[in-house]
CSV table of C-alpha atoms in Angstrom, one decimal:
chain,number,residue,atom,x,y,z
N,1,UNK,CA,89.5,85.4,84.6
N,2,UNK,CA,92.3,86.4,82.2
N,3,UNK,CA,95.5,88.3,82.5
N,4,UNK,CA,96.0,88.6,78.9
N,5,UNK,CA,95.6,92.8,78.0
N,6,UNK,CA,98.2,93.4,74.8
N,7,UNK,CA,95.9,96.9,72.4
N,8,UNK,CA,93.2,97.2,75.4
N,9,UNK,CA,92.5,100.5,75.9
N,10,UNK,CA,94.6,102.3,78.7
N,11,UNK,CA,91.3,103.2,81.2
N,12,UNK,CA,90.2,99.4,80.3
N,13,UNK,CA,93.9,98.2,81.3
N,14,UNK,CA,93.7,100.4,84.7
N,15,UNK,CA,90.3,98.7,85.8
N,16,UNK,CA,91.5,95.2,84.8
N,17,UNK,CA,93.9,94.4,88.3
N,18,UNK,CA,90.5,96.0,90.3
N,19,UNK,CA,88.1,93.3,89.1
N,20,UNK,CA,90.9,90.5,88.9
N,21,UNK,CA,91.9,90.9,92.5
N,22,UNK,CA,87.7,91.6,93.6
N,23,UNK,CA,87.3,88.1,91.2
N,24,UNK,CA,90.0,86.5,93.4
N,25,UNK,CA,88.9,87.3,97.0
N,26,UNK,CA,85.7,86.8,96.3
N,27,UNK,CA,84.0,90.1,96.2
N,28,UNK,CA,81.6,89.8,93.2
N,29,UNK,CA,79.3,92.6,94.0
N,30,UNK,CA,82.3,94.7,93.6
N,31,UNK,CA,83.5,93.1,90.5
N,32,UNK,CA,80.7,93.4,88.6
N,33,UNK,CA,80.4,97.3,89.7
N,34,UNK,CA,83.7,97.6,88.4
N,35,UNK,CA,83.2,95.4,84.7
N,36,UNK,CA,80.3,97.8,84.0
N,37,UNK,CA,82.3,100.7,84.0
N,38,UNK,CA,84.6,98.7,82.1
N,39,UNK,CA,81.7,97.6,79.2
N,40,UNK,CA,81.1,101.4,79.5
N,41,UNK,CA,84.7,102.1,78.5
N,42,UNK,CA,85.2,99.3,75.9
N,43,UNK,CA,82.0,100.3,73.9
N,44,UNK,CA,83.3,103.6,73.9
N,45,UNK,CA,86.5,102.9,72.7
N,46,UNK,CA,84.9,100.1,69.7
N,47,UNK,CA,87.2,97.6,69.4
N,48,UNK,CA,85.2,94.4,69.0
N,49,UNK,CA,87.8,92.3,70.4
N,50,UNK,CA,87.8,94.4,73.7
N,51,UNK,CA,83.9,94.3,74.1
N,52,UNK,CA,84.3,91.0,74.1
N,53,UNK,CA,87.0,90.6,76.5
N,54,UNK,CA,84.9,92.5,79.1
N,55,UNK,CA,81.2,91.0,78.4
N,56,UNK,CA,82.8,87.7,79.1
N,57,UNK,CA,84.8,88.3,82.2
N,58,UNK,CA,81.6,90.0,83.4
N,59,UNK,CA,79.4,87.2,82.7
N,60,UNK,CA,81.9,85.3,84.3
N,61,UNK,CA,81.1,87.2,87.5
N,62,UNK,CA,77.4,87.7,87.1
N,63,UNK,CA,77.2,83.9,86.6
N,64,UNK,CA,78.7,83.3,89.7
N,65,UNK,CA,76.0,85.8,91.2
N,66,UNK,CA,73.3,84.0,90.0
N,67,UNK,CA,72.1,86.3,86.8
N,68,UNK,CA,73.6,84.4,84.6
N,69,UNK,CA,70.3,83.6,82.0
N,70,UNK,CA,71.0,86.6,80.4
N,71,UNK,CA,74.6,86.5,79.2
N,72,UNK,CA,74.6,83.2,78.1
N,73,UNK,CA,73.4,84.1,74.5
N,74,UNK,CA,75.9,87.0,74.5
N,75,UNK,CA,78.6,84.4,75.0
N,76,UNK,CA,77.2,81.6,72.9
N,77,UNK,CA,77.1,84.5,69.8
N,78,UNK,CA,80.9,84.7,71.0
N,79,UNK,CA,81.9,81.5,70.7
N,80,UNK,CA,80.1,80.9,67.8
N,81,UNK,CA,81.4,83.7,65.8
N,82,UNK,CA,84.7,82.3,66.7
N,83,UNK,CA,86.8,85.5,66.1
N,84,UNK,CA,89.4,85.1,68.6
N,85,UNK,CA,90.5,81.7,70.6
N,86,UNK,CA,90.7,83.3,73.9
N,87,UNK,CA,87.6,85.0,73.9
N,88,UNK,CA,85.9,81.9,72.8
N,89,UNK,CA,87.6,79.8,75.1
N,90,UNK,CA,86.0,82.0,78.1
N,91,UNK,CA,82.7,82.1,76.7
N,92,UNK,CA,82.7,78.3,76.8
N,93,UNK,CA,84.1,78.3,80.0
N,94,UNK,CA,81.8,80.7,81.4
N,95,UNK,CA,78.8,79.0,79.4
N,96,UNK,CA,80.1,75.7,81.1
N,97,UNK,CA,80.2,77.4,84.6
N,98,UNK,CA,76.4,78.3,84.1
N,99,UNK,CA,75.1,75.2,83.4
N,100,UNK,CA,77.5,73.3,86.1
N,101,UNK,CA,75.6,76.2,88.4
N,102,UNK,CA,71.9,74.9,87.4
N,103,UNK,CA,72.9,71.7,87.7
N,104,UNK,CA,72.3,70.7,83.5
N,105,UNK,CA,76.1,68.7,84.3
N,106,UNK,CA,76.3,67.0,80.9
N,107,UNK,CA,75.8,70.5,79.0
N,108,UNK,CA,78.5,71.8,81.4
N,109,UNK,CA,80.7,69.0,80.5
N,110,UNK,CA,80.2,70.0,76.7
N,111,UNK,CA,80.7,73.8,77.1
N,112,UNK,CA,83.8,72.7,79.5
N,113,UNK,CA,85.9,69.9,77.2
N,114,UNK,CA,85.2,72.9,74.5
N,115,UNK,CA,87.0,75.4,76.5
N,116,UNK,CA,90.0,72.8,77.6
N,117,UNK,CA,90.2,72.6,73.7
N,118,UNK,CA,90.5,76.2,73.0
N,119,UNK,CA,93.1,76.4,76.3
N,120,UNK,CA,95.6,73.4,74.6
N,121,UNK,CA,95.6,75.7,71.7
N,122,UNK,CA,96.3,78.7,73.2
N,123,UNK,CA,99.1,76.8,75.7
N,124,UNK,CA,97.5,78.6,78.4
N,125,UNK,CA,98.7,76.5,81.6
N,126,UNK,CA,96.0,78.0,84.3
N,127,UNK,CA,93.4,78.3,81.5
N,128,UNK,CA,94.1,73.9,81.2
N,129,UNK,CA,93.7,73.7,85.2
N,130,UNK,CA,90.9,75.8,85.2
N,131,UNK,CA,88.7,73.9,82.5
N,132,UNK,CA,89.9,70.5,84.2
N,133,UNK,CA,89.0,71.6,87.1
N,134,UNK,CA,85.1,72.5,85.9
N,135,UNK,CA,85.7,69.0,84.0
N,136,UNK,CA,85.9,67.5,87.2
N,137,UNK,CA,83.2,69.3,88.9
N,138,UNK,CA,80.9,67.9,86.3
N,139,UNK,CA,82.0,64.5,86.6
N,140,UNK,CA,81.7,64.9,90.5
N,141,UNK,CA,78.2,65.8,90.2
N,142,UNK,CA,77.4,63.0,88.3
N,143,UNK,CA,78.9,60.5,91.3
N,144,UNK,CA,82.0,59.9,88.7
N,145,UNK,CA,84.3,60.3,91.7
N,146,UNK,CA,87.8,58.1,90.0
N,147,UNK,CA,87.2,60.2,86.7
N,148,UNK,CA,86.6,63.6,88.7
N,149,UNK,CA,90.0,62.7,90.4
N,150,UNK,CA,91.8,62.1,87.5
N,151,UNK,CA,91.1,65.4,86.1
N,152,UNK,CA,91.5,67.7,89.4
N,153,UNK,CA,94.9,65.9,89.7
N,154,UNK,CA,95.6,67.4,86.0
N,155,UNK,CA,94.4,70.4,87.1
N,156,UNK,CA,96.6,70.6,89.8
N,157,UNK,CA,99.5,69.7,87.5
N,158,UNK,CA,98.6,72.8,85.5
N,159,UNK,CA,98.4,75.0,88.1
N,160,UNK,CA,101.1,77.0,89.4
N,161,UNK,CA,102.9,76.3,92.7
N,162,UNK,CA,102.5,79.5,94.7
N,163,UNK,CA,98.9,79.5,96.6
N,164,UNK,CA,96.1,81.4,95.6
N,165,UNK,CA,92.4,80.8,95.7
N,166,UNK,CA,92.2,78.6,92.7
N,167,UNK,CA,94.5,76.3,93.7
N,168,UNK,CA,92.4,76.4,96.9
N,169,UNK,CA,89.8,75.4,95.4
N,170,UNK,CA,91.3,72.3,93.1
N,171,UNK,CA,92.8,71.0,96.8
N,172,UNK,CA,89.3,71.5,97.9
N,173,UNK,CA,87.6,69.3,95.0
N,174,UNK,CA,90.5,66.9,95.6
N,175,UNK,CA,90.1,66.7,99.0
N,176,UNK,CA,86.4,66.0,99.2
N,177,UNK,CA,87.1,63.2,96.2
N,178,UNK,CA,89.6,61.3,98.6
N,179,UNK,CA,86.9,61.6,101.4
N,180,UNK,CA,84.4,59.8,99.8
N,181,UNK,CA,87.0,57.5,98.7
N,182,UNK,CA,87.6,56.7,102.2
N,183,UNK,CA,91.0,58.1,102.1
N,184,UNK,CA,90.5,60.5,104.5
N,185,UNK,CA,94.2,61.3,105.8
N,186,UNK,CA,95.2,62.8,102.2
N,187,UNK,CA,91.8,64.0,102.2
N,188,UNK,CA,92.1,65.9,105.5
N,189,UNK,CA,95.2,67.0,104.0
N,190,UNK,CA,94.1,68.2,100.5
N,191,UNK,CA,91.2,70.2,102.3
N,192,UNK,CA,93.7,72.2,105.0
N,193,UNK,CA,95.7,72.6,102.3
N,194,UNK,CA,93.0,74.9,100.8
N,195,UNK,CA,91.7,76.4,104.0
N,196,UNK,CA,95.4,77.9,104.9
N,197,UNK,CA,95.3,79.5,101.7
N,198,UNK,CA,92.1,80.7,101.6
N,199,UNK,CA,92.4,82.0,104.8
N,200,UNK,CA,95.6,83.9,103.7
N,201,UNK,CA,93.5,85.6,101.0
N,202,UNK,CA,90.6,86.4,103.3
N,203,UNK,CA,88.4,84.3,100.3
N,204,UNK,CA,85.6,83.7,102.5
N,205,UNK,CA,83.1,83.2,100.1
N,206,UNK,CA,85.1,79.9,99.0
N,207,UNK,CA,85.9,79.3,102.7
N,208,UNK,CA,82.2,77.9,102.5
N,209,UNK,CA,82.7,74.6,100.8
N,210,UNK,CA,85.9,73.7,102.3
N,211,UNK,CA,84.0,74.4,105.6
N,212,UNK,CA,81.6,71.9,104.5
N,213,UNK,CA,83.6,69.4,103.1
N,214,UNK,CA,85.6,69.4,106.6
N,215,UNK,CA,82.5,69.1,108.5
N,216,UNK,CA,81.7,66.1,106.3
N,217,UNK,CA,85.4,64.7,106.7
N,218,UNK,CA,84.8,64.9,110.2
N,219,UNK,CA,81.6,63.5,110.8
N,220,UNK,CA,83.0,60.4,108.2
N,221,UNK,CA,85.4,59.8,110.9
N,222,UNK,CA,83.3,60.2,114.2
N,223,UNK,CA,85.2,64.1,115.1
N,224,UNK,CA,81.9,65.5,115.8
N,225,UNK,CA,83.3,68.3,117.8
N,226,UNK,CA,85.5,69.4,114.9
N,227,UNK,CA,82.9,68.8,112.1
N,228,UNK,CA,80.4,70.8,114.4
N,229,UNK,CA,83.1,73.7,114.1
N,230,UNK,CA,83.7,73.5,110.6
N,231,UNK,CA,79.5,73.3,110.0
N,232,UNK,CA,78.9,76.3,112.1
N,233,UNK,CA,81.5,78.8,110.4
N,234,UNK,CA,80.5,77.3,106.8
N,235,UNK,CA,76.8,78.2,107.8
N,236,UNK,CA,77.4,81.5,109.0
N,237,UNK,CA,79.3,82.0,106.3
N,238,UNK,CA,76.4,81.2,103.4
N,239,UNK,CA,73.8,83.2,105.3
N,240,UNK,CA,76.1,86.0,105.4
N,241,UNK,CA,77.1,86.0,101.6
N,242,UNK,CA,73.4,84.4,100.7
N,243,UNK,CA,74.3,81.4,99.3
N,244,UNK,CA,71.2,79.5,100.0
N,245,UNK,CA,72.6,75.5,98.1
N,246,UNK,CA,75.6,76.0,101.1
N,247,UNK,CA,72.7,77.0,103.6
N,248,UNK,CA,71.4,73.5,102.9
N,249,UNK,CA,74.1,71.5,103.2
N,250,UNK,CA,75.4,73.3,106.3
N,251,UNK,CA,72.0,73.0,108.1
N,252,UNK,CA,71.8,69.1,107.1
N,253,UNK,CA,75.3,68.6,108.0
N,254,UNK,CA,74.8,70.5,111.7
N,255,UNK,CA,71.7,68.3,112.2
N,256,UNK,CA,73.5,65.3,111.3
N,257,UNK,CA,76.2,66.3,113.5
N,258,UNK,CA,74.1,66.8,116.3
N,259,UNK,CA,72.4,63.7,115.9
N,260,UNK,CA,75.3,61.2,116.1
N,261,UNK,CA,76.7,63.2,119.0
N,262,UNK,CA,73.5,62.5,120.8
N,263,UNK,CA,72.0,66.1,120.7
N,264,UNK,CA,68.3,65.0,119.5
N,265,UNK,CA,66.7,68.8,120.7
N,266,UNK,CA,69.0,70.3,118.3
N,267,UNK,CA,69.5,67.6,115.3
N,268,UNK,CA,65.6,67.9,115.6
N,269,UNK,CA,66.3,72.1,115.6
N,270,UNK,CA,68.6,71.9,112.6
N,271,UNK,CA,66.4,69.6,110.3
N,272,UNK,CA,63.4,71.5,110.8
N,273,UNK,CA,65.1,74.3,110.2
N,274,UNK,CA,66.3,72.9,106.7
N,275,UNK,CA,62.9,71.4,106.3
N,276,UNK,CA,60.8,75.1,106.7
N,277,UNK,CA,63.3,77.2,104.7
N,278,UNK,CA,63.8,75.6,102.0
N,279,UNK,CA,60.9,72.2,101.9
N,280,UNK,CA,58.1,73.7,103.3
N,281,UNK,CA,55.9,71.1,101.9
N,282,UNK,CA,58.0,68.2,102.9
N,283,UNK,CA,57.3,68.3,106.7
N,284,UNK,CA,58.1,64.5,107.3
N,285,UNK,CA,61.4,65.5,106.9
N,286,UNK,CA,63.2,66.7,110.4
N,287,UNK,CA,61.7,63.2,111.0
N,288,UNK,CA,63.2,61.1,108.5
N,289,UNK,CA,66.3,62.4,109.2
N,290,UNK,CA,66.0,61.6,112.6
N,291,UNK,CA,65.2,57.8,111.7
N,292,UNK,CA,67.9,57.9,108.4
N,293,UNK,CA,71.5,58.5,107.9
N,294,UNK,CA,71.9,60.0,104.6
N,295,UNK,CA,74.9,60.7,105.0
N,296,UNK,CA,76.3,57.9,102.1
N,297,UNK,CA,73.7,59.3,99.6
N,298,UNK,CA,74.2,63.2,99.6
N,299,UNK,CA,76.7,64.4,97.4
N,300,UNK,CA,77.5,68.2,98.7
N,301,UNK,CA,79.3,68.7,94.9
N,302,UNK,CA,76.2,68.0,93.0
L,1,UNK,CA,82.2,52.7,108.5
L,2,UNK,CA,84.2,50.6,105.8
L,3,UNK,CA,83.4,51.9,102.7
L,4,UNK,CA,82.4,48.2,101.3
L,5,UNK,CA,79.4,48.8,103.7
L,6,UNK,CA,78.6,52.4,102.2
L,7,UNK,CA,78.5,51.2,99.1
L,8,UNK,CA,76.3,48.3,100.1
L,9,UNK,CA,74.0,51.0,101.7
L,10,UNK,CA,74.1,52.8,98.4
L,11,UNK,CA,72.9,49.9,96.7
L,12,UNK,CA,70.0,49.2,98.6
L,13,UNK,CA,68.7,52.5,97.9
L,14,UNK,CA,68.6,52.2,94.8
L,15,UNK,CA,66.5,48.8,95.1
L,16,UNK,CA,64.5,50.5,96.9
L,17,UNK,CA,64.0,53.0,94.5
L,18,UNK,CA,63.3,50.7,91.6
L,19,UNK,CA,60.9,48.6,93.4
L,20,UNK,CA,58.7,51.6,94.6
L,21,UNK,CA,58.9,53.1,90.5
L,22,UNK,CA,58.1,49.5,89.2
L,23,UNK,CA,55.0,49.1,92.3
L,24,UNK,CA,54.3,52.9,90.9
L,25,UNK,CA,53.7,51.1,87.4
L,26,UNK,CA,56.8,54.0,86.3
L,27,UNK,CA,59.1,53.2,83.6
L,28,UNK,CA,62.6,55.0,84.4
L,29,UNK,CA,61.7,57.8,81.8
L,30,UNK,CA,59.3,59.0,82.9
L,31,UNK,CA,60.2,59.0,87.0
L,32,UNK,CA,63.3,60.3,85.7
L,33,UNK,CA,61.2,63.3,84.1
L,34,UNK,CA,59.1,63.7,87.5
L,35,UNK,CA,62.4,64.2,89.1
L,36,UNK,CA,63.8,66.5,86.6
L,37,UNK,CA,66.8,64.7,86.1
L,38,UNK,CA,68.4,62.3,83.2
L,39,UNK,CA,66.9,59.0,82.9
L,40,UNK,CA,70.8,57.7,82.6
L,41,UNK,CA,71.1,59.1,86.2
L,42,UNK,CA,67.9,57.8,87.3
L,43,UNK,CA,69.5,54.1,86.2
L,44,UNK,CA,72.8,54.6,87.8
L,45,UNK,CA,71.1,55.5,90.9
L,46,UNK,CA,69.1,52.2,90.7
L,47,UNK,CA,72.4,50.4,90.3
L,48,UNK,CA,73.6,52.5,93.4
L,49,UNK,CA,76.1,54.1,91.3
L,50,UNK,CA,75.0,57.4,92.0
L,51,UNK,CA,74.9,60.3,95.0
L,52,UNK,CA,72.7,62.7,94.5
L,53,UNK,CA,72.3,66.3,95.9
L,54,UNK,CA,70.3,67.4,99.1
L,55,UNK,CA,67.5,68.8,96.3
L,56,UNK,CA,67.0,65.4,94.4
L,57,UNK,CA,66.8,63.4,97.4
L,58,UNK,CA,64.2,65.1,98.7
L,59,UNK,CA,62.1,65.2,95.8
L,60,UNK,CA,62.6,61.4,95.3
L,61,UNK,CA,61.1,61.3,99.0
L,62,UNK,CA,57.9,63.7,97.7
L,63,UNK,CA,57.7,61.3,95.1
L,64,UNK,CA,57.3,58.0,96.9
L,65,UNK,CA,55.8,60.3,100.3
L,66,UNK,CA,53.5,57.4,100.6
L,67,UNK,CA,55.9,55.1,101.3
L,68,UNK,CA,58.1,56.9,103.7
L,69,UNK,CA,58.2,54.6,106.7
L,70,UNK,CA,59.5,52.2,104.3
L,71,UNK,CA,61.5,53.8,102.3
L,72,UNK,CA,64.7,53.8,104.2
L,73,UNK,CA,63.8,51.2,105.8
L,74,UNK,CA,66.4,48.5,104.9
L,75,UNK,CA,69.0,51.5,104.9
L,76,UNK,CA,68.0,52.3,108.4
L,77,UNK,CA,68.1,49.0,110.0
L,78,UNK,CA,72.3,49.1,108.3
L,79,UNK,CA,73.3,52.7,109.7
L,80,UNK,CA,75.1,52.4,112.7
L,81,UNK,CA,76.9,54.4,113.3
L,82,UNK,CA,80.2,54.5,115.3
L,83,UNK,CA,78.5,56.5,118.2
L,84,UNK,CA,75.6,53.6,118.3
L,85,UNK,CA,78.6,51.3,118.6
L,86,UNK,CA,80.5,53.3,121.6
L,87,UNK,CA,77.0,53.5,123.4
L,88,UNK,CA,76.6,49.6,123.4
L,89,UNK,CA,79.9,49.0,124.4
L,90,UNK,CA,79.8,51.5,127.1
L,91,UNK,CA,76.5,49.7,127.8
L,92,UNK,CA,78.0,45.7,128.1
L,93,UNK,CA,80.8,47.0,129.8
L,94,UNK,CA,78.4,48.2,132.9
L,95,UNK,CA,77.7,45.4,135.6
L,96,UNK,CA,73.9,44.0,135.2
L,97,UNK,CA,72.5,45.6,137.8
L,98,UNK,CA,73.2,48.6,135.8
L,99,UNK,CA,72.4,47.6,132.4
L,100,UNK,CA,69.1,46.6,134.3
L,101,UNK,CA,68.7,50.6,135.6
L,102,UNK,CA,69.8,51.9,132.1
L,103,UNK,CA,67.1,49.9,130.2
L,104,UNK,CA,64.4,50.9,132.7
L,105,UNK,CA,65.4,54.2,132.5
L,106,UNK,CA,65.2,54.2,128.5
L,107,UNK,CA,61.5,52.3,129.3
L,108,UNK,CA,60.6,55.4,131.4
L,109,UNK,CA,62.1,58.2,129.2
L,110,UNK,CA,60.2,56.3,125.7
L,111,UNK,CA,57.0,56.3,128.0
L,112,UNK,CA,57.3,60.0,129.1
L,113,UNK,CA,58.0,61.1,125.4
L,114,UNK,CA,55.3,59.3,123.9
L,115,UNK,CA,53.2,60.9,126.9
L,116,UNK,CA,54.6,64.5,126.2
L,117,UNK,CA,53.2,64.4,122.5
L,118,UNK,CA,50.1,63.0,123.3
L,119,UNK,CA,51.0,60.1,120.1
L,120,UNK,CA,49.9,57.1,122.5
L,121,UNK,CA,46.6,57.1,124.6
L,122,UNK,CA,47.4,53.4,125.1
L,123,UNK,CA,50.2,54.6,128.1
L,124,UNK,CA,47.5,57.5,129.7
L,125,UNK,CA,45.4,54.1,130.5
């Protein structure tokens, strides 16, 4: 999400800190609600460059909600037509952020190096964290864990000092790398780095992955009581803001944690759980999670 | 767990996995289109290069489900984990007699599970 407003029009300009701030904290549904009276606005007023700026902050936001299939073209036609850098560095960003979101990482990685690109030309400093951040989460996904690194520590370069949720979430990404590293005390300290703040800005909807990633940290190092606390608030968490990929993780992780703390009843609880919602048909698995520790297979950035 | 021994772990997976593709009579293409992912990630994961999300591990499961018991099996036989490792030492550091009690008590509480489900009409007889 952008900051830069210079010739929008004045109702446009008013609505702009609104969905910025919703963007920031998390509160999409609210966002989006706001963007669409902003598209109103900005094909009312007809300045190209404006209906632009809004279609691709909402997409940004819809993506994030899941219905992104249907901006995707809108932002492709965007970049394509190539009228002005910022606009098409966000449509690549955004395009990027889709596909890291259905897991297609090496188009991602495309849209994303396009959109660090269009950032270096535009000397836009969070726009550079931002893209090497998503560059990272690509890698990441892909098990390239030193590369991933590498370009979350960039982005953290990039990104300005003062907290806020994005720099949350690059401590987050960093964190979790270190981890399964097996650097866990600057991993422990990367990921309550980015709770604190994310706590600060009452982000709970990106509360969820540093939840996870702490339960993980913790189980790595045999603190089942703390990864059991971290697990629980991440799951409650995803089933309150209906993020079903989290759901997973958290129910695997619980089981897991359950499991090497010697509480079989409710391992066995949590992976059937895991196993009815979302694998119905694979119902030899609360079992072979019982007899297997996955643990150093699953990648909860993938 | 030193992270030598993950790695190691990793690795055998992915054995594991090429073995059951190759006694499948499946080139990496075309598992790696069952899977839905890129054949490049299908040969890292062989090389144990590669973790892979909740989603794709279970579908390589549904895959091979035939081979389940065995899947893991090498993998299962190297995860312990640090609790297993506190329970044994708690366990050797117990005077015989005790270790004695414990074992029959596991004997007891394996025979009253297997009972419970009904899995072992040898232990009704």
């Amino acid at each position: 999400m952008r900051q830069d407003t210079e010739g929008g029009h004045p109702e446009i300009d008013d609505l702009k800190p609104l969905w910025h701030l919703a963007v920031e904290t998390g509160r999409l549904e609210e966002a989006l609600e706001i963007l669409d009276r902003a598209l109103v606005l900005a094909r009312a007023h007809g300045d190209a460059r404006q209906i632009d700026f809004v279609i691709c902050d909402r997409a940004a936001v819809a993506i994030e909600l899941g219905h992104g299939t249907a901006e995707v073209p809108r932002l492709r036609e965007i970049l394509v037509r190539n009228a002005d850098i910022a606009n098409c560095r966000v449509a690549a960003y955004n395009i990027a952020r889709f596909h890291e979101l259905n897991k297609d990482h090496k188009k991602a990685l495309f849209y994303a190096r396009i959109a660090r690109d269009r950032s270096e030309l535009l000397h836009r400093r969070d726009w550079l964290a931002s893209s090497h951040n998503l560059i990272g989460n690509t890698l990441l996904a892909e098990s390239f864990v030193d590369r991933a690194l590498e370009e979350y520590e960039r982005a953290l370069e990039f990104m300005p000092l003062e907290p806020s949720p994005a720099r949350a979430r690059i401590l987050d990404n960093l964190g979790y790398c270190r981890v399964l590293q097996g650097r866990y005390r600057e991993g422990f300290s990367f990921l309550y780095q980015s709770l604190r703040i994310l706590r600060r800005f009452q982000a709970e909807r990106y509360q969820i992955s540093i939840r996870l990633d702490l339960c993980f940290a913790h189980l790595e190092t045999g603190r089942y009581r703390d990864a059991w606390r971290h697990g629980v608030a991440a799951l409650e968490l995803a089933e309150k803001l209906d993020e079903p990929q989290s759901e997973k993780n958290a129910l695997y992780l619980l089981g897991e944690t359950a499991h090497l703390s010697g509480d079989m009843e409710r391992a066995r609880g949590y992976f059937a759980r895991l196993q009815q919602t979302f694998f119905p048909e694979a119902t030899y698995l609360p079992g072979f999670l019982l007899a297997v520790d996955v643990r150093k297979l699953v990648n909860l950035h993938a | 767990m030193a992270s030598a021994d993950k790695v190691r772990q990793i690795q055998l997976v992915g054995k594991k996995i090429r073995q059951l593709r190759k006694e499948h009579k499946l080139t990496q293409v075309e598992l790696s289109q069952r899977l839905g992912i890129q054949q490049s990630d299908l040969s890292r994961m062989e090389q144990g290069e590669y973790r892979v999300s909740l989603d794709t591990l279970f579908r390589i499961l549904a895959e091979f489900q035939m081979s389940i018991g065995e899947f893991f099996e090498d993998v299962a036989k190297e995860s312990i984990t640090p609790r297993d490792v506190q329970l044994v030492e708690k366990f050797n550091a117990l005077p015989d007699e005790a270790q004695r009690e414990v074992e029959d008590f596991i004997a007891f509480k394996k025979a009253q599970g297997r009972r419970g489900e009904g899995q072992d009409p040898d232990l009704d007889d």
